[in-house]
Coordinates of C-alpha atoms in Angstrom, one line a residue:
X1 CA 112.7 94.3 110.0
X2 CA 111.4 94.4 113.6
X3 CA 108.0 93.0 114.4
X4 CA 106.1 96.3 114.5
X5 CA 107.3 97.1 111.0
X6 CA 106.5 93.6 109.8
X7 CA 103.1 93.9 111.4
X8 CA 102.5 97.1 109.5
X9 CA 103.7 95.5 106.2
X10 CA 101.2 92.7 106.8
X11 CA 98.3 95.1 107.3
X12 CA 99.3 96.9 104.1
X13 CA 99.5 93.4 102.4
X14 CA 96.0 92.6 103.6
X15 CA 94.7 95.9 102.2
X16 CA 96.4 95.6 98.8
X17 CA 95.4 91.9 98.5
X18 CA 91.8 92.9 99.3
X19 CA 91.7 95.4 96.5
X20 CA 93.5 93.3 93.9
X21 CA 91.2 90.3 94.7
X22 CA 88.1 92.6 94.3
X23 CA 89.2 93.7 90.9
X24 CA 89.8 90.1 89.7
X25 CA 86.5 88.9 91.2
X26 CA 84.6 91.8 89.7
X27 CA 85.7 90.7 86.1
X28 CA 83.5 87.7 86.2
X29 CA 81.0 88.3 89.1
X30 CA 78.1 90.7 88.1
X31 CA 75.9 92.3 90.6
X32 CA 76.4 92.0 94.4
X33 CA 79.8 90.7 95.8
X34 CA 80.8 89.7 99.3
X35 CA 83.7 87.8 100.6
X36 CA 86.4 87.8 103.3
X37 CA 89.8 88.7 101.8
X38 CA 91.3 88.1 105.2
X39 CA 90.1 84.5 105.3
X40 CA 91.5 83.9 101.8
X41 CA 94.7 85.5 102.8
X42 CA 95.1 83.3 105.9
X43 CA 94.5 80.1 103.7
X44 CA 97.1 81.3 101.1
X45 CA 99.6 82.1 103.9
X46 CA 99.2 78.7 105.7
X47 CA 99.6 76.9 102.4
X48 CA 102.6 78.9 101.6
X49 CA 104.3 77.6 104.8
X50 CA 104.3 74.2 103.1
X51 CA 105.5 75.6 99.7
X52 CA 108.9 75.6 98.2
X53 CA 110.7 77.3 95.3
X54 CA 108.6 78.9 92.5
X55 CA 105.3 77.7 94.2
X56 CA 106.3 79.6 97.4
X57 CA 107.5 82.7 95.5
X58 CA 104.3 83.0 93.5
X59 CA 102.0 82.6 96.6
X60 CA 103.8 85.1 98.7
X61 CA 103.8 87.6 95.9
X62 CA 100.0 87.0 95.3
X63 CA 99.3 87.9 98.9
X64 CA 101.5 91.1 98.6
X65 CA 104.3 90.0 100.8
X66 CA 108.0 89.5 99.8
X67 CA 111.2 87.9 101.3
X68 CA 111.5 90.8 103.7
X69 CA 108.0 91.2 104.9
X70 CA 107.1 87.5 105.1
X71 CA 106.9 86.8 108.8
X72 CA 105.3 83.9 110.8
X73 CA 105.6 85.9 114.0
X74 CA 104.0 89.0 112.5
X75 CA 101.1 86.8 111.3
X76 CA 100.7 85.4 114.8
X77 CA 100.7 88.8 116.3
X78 CA 98.0 90.0 113.8
X79 CA 95.7 87.1 114.7
X80 CA 96.2 87.8 118.4
X81 CA 95.5 91.4 117.8
X82 CA 92.2 90.5 116.1
X83 CA 90.9 88.0 118.7
X84 CA 92.4 88.7 122.0
X85 CA 89.8 90.1 124.5
X86 CA 87.3 90.6 121.7
X87 CA 84.3 88.5 121.3
X88 CA 83.1 90.2 118.1
X89 CA 85.4 88.2 115.7
X90 CA 86.1 84.5 115.9
X91 CA 88.7 82.8 113.7
X92 CA 89.3 79.1 113.2
X93 CA 91.8 77.3 111.0
X94 CA 91.9 73.6 110.4
X95 CA 94.3 71.2 108.7
X96 CA 92.7 68.0 107.7
X97 CA 94.9 65.3 106.2
X98 CA 94.3 61.7 105.0
X99 CA 95.6 59.0 107.3
X100 CA 97.7 57.7 104.4
X101 CA 99.8 60.9 104.3
X102 CA 102.6 61.7 106.7
X103 CA 102.5 65.5 107.1
X104 CA 105.8 67.0 108.2
X105 CA 105.9 67.8 111.9
X106 CA 107.3 71.2 111.0
X107 CA 104.3 72.2 109.0
X108 CA 101.8 71.1 111.7
X109 CA 103.8 72.8 114.4
X110 CA 104.2 76.1 112.5
X111 CA 100.5 76.1 111.5
X112 CA 99.5 75.5 115.1
X113 CA 102.0 77.9 116.7
X114 CA 101.6 80.9 114.3
X115 CA 98.2 80.5 112.9
X116 CA 96.4 78.6 115.8
X117 CA 95.4 75.8 113.3
X118 CA 94.0 72.6 114.6
X119 CA 95.1 69.4 113.0
X120 CA 93.2 66.2 112.5
X121 CA 93.8 62.9 110.5
X122 CA 90.7 61.8 108.5
X123 CA 90.2 58.7 106.4
X124 CA 89.4 60.4 103.1
X125 CA 90.5 57.3 101.1
X126 CA 88.2 54.7 102.8
X127 CA 85.3 56.8 103.9
X128 CA 85.1 60.1 102.0
X129 CA 81.4 60.7 102.6
X130 CA 81.6 60.5 106.4
X131 CA 84.6 62.9 106.3
X132 CA 82.7 65.3 104.1
X133 CA 80.0 65.4 106.7
X134 CA 82.5 65.9 109.4
X135 CA 84.0 68.9 107.6
X136 CA 80.6 70.5 106.9
X137 CA 79.8 70.2 110.6
X138 CA 83.1 71.7 111.5
X139 CA 82.3 74.8 109.2
X140 CA 78.7 75.0 110.7
X141 CA 80.1 75.1 114.2
X142 CA 82.8 77.7 113.5
X143 CA 80.4 80.0 111.6
X144 CA 77.5 79.9 114.0
X145 CA 75.5 77.8 111.6
X146 CA 75.6 80.5 108.9
X147 CA 77.8 78.7 106.3
X148 CA 76.3 75.4 105.1
X149 CA 77.3 72.7 102.6
X150 CA 80.6 74.3 101.7
X151 CA 81.7 70.7 100.9
X152 CA 78.9 69.5 98.5
X153 CA 78.3 65.9 97.5
X154 CA 81.3 64.3 96.0
X155 CA 83.6 67.2 96.7
X156 CA 85.6 64.9 99.0
X157 CA 86.7 61.7 97.4
X158 CA 89.2 58.9 97.6
X159 CA 91.9 61.1 96.1
X160 CA 91.5 63.9 98.7
X161 CA 94.9 64.1 100.4
X162 CA 94.6 67.4 102.4
X163 CA 92.1 70.0 103.2
X164 CA 92.9 73.4 104.6
X165 CA 90.1 75.5 106.0
X166 CA 89.7 78.9 107.6
X167 CA 86.4 80.1 109.1
X168 CA 85.7 83.7 110.0
X169 CA 82.6 84.8 112.1
X170 CA 81.8 88.3 113.1
X171 CA 78.8 89.7 114.9
X172 CA 78.4 93.1 116.5
X173 CA 75.9 95.8 117.3
X174 CA 76.4 99.3 116.0
X175 CA 78.0 101.8 118.3
X176 CA 75.1 104.1 117.4
X177 CA 72.1 102.0 116.5
X178 CA 69.7 103.1 113.8
X179 CA 66.7 104.6 115.4
X180 CA 64.0 103.7 112.8
X181 CA 63.3 102.2 109.4
X182 CA 61.3 103.8 106.6
X183 CA 60.2 102.9 103.1
X184 CA 62.7 104.1 100.6
X185 CA 64.1 103.7 97.1
X186 CA 67.4 102.1 95.8
X187 CA 68.5 103.1 92.3
X188 CA 70.0 99.9 90.7
X189 CA 70.5 102.2 87.7
X190 CA 69.6 105.8 87.4
X191 CA 66.3 104.8 85.6
X192 CA 65.6 101.6 87.6
X193 CA 64.3 102.3 91.1
X194 CA 63.3 99.6 93.6
X195 CA 61.6 99.8 96.9
X196 CA 63.7 99.0 100.0
X197 CA 63.7 99.5 103.8
X198 CA 65.9 102.4 104.8
X199 CA 67.5 102.5 108.2
X200 CA 67.9 106.1 109.6
X201 CA 70.4 107.5 112.2
X202 CA 71.4 111.1 112.9
X203 CA 74.7 111.3 114.7
X204 CA 78.3 112.6 114.5
X205 CA 80.2 110.3 112.1
X206 CA 83.6 110.3 110.4
X207 CA 83.1 111.6 106.9
X208 CA 85.2 112.4 103.8
X209 CA 84.4 113.6 100.3
X210 CA 86.9 113.0 97.5
X211 CA 86.5 115.7 94.9
X212 CA 88.9 114.2 92.4
X213 CA 87.4 110.6 92.3
X214 CA 83.9 111.9 93.2
X215 CA 82.8 109.7 96.0
X216 CA 81.9 110.0 99.7
X217 CA 83.3 107.8 102.5
X218 CA 81.4 107.3 105.8
X219 CA 82.6 105.3 108.8
X220 CA 80.0 103.4 110.9
X221 CA 81.6 102.1 114.1
X222 CA 80.5 99.0 115.8
X223 CA 80.1 98.5 119.5
X224 CA 83.3 99.3 121.5
X225 CA 84.8 100.7 118.3
X226 CA 87.0 97.8 117.8
X227 CA 85.5 97.3 114.2
X228 CA 83.9 99.6 111.7
X229 CA 82.0 99.6 108.4
X230 CA 83.4 101.9 105.7
X231 CA 81.0 102.7 102.9
X232 CA 82.3 104.3 99.7
X233 CA 79.4 105.9 97.9
X234 CA 79.9 107.3 94.3
X235 CA 78.5 110.8 93.8
X236 CA 76.7 109.7 90.6
X237 CA 74.1 107.0 90.8
X238 CA 75.8 105.1 88.1
X239 CA 79.3 105.9 89.4
X240 CA 80.5 102.6 90.9
X241 CA 82.2 101.3 87.7
X242 CA 84.2 104.5 87.5
X243 CA 85.1 104.1 91.2
X244 CA 86.3 100.5 90.6
X245 CA 88.3 101.6 87.7
X246 CA 90.3 104.0 90.0
X247 CA 91.0 101.4 92.7
X248 CA 94.8 102.1 92.3
X249 CA 94.2 105.6 93.7
X250 CA 92.1 104.5 96.7
X251 CA 93.6 103.7 100.0
X252 CA 91.5 103.1 103.1
X253 CA 94.3 104.1 105.5
X254 CA 94.5 107.5 103.8
X255 CA 90.8 107.9 103.6
X256 CA 90.5 107.3 107.3
X257 CA 93.2 109.9 108.0
X258 CA 91.4 112.4 106.0
X259 CA 88.1 111.9 107.6
X260 CA 86.5 114.6 109.9
X261 CA 83.5 114.6 112.2
X262 CA 80.3 115.7 110.7
X263 CA 76.7 115.5 111.9
X264 CA 75.2 113.2 109.4
X265 CA 71.8 111.8 108.8
X266 CA 72.5 108.4 107.4
X267 CA 70.0 106.4 105.3
X268 CA 71.3 102.9 104.7
X269 CA 69.2 99.9 103.3
X270 CA 69.2 96.8 105.4
X271 CA 70.3 93.8 103.4
X272 CA 71.3 90.0 103.5
X273 CA 73.7 88.4 101.2
X274 CA 75.2 85.0 100.6
X275 CA 77.8 84.2 98.0
X276 CA 80.1 81.4 96.9
X277 CA 83.3 82.0 94.8
X278 CA 85.5 79.5 93.0
X279 CA 89.0 81.0 93.4
X280 CA 91.2 78.7 91.4
X281 CA 91.2 80.9 88.2
X282 CA 91.2 84.1 90.3
X283 CA 94.3 83.2 92.3
X284 CA 96.0 81.9 89.1
X285 CA 95.4 85.2 87.5
X286 CA 96.7 87.1 90.5
X287 CA 100.0 85.3 90.2
X288 CA 99.7 81.8 91.7
X289 CA 99.2 79.3 88.8
X290 CA 101.9 76.8 89.8
X291 CA 100.1 75.7 93.0
X292 CA 97.1 74.3 90.9
X293 CA 99.5 72.2 88.6
X294 CA 101.6 69.0 88.9
X295 CA 104.6 71.3 88.9
X296 CA 103.6 72.5 92.3
X297 CA 106.1 72.0 95.1
X298 CA 104.6 71.5 98.6
X299 CA 107.5 69.5 99.9
X300 CA 107.3 71.3 103.2
X301 CA 103.9 69.6 103.8
X302 CA 104.7 66.0 102.8
X303 CA 108.1 64.5 102.2
X304 CA 107.9 63.9 98.6
X305 CA 105.8 67.0 97.9
X306 CA 103.6 64.9 95.7
X307 CA 100.4 66.9 96.1
X308 CA 98.9 70.0 94.5
X309 CA 96.0 72.3 95.1
X310 CA 92.9 71.2 93.2
X311 CA 90.6 74.0 94.3
X312 CA 90.1 77.0 96.5
X313 CA 86.5 77.7 97.4
X314 CA 85.1 80.6 99.4
X315 CA 81.6 81.1 100.8
X316 CA 80.4 84.2 102.7
X317 CA 77.2 85.4 104.4
X318 CA 76.2 88.9 105.7
X319 CA 73.1 90.4 107.4
X320 CA 73.1 94.1 108.0
X321 CA 70.1 95.5 109.9
X322 CA 69.3 98.4 112.2
X323 CA 70.8 96.6 115.3
X324 CA 74.2 95.6 113.8
X325 CA 75.9 93.2 111.5
X326 CA 76.4 89.4 111.4
X327 CA 78.9 88.1 108.9
X328 CA 80.6 84.7 108.3
X329 CA 83.0 83.3 105.8
X330 CA 84.9 80.1 105.0
X331 CA 87.8 79.5 102.7
X332 CA 88.8 75.9 101.8
X333 CA 91.8 74.8 99.8
X334 CA 91.8 71.0 98.8
X335 CA 94.9 69.1 97.8
X336 CA 95.1 66.0 95.7
X337 CA 98.1 63.8 94.9
X338 CA 100.1 64.3 91.8
X339 CA 98.6 61.8 90.7
X340 CA 66.9 118.0 113.3
X341 CA 69.7 120.3 113.3
X342 CA 71.9 121.1 110.5
X343 CA 73.4 117.9 109.2
X344 CA 74.7 116.4 106.0
X345 CA 72.7 113.7 104.2
X346 CA 74.4 110.4 103.4
X347 CA 71.7 108.5 101.5
X348 CA 72.9 105.1 100.3
X349 CA 70.3 104.9 97.5
X350 CA 72.4 103.6 94.7
X351 CA 75.2 100.9 94.2
X352 CA 78.1 101.3 96.7
X353 CA 81.1 99.5 98.2
X354 CA 81.6 98.6 101.7
X355 CA 84.4 97.2 104.0
X356 CA 84.4 95.8 107.5
X357 CA 87.7 96.3 109.1
X358 CA 89.4 96.7 112.5
X359 CA 90.1 100.2 113.9
X360 CA 93.7 99.7 112.4
X361 CA 92.1 99.1 108.9
X362 CA 92.8 95.4 108.7
X363 CA 90.1 94.5 106.2
X364 CA 88.1 91.4 107.2
X365 CA 85.2 91.6 104.8
X366 CA 84.6 93.4 101.4
X367 CA 81.2 93.9 99.6
X368 CA 79.6 95.5 96.6
X369 CA 75.8 96.1 96.6
X370 CA 74.1 96.7 93.3
X371 CA 70.7 95.4 94.3
X372 CA 69.3 95.0 97.8
X373 CA 68.3 91.6 99.0
X374 CA 66.3 91.4 102.2

């Protein structure tokens, strides 16, 4: 496969991983959901560079790639596409290894060359608390102080061998800012109505209604049109569950193609949300159980491969207001030794899904709002 084909396959993998991850997370998380599937995908990919045999096969399949589409060069190209000449999105990846471990030069070099990962030796064994503070400071710095304490007390200890971390930070104004805010209602259920602040904007927007699955899609572009928010709003006030159950029939690429320009009056609640996810069970259920067991083979990271992943934790934050959106996320993977004119109304007054993606539909963030938090 040539690079452009691999790049397209990688975008498709990101899309499919985003949806499969959402379905798995939604099984245990009630209420609002927000995370960065892109950040989690990056961490799984960088760890897969160090994996071998069954561990590698499972991880690659989990992130919806295969022997043909797995490409370091395509990943490098995707990251450059996202960040080059664009100050809206910042990505940072770090490899932090205990001084007692000799990480293979090939892993460090590939991580740096293809995923722009920094690498640093830390003395986890003799001074875990100081290193924990260092890692939290690194996360704070890379997420503009939005993600705090992702490494809680005692999370880094004498047994910590390796930490992989990926931080994503996004901030952008709307291309068409909301002109005013009014008091409105949001229906948590058809009979449970809560008061919210509704942002209002009348403008020409890309719009699509799906008669079969009974939902409406709206695209809200960000400044310079490099990124966009796509909202999927069920027709029924209690229709989100039905929409989620039909995920296999939803493709954002197809929805974007089918959108047409309409003059729309948008009413969207402003909201803030912060969430933490423990992903060990989630990723195991999606097809990567071996990486969390003593049977894991990460011999492309360290010579004897005598480490396995102990946890994968994700933390994300978003603030959506009339001026724009600020969002941040961190994914960490820890390893331990084996040891006024006519318009269409789009009133977001009941549970909905949303995505923040690039113009090419690479999904960076995914969310579900069932209750509004200001």
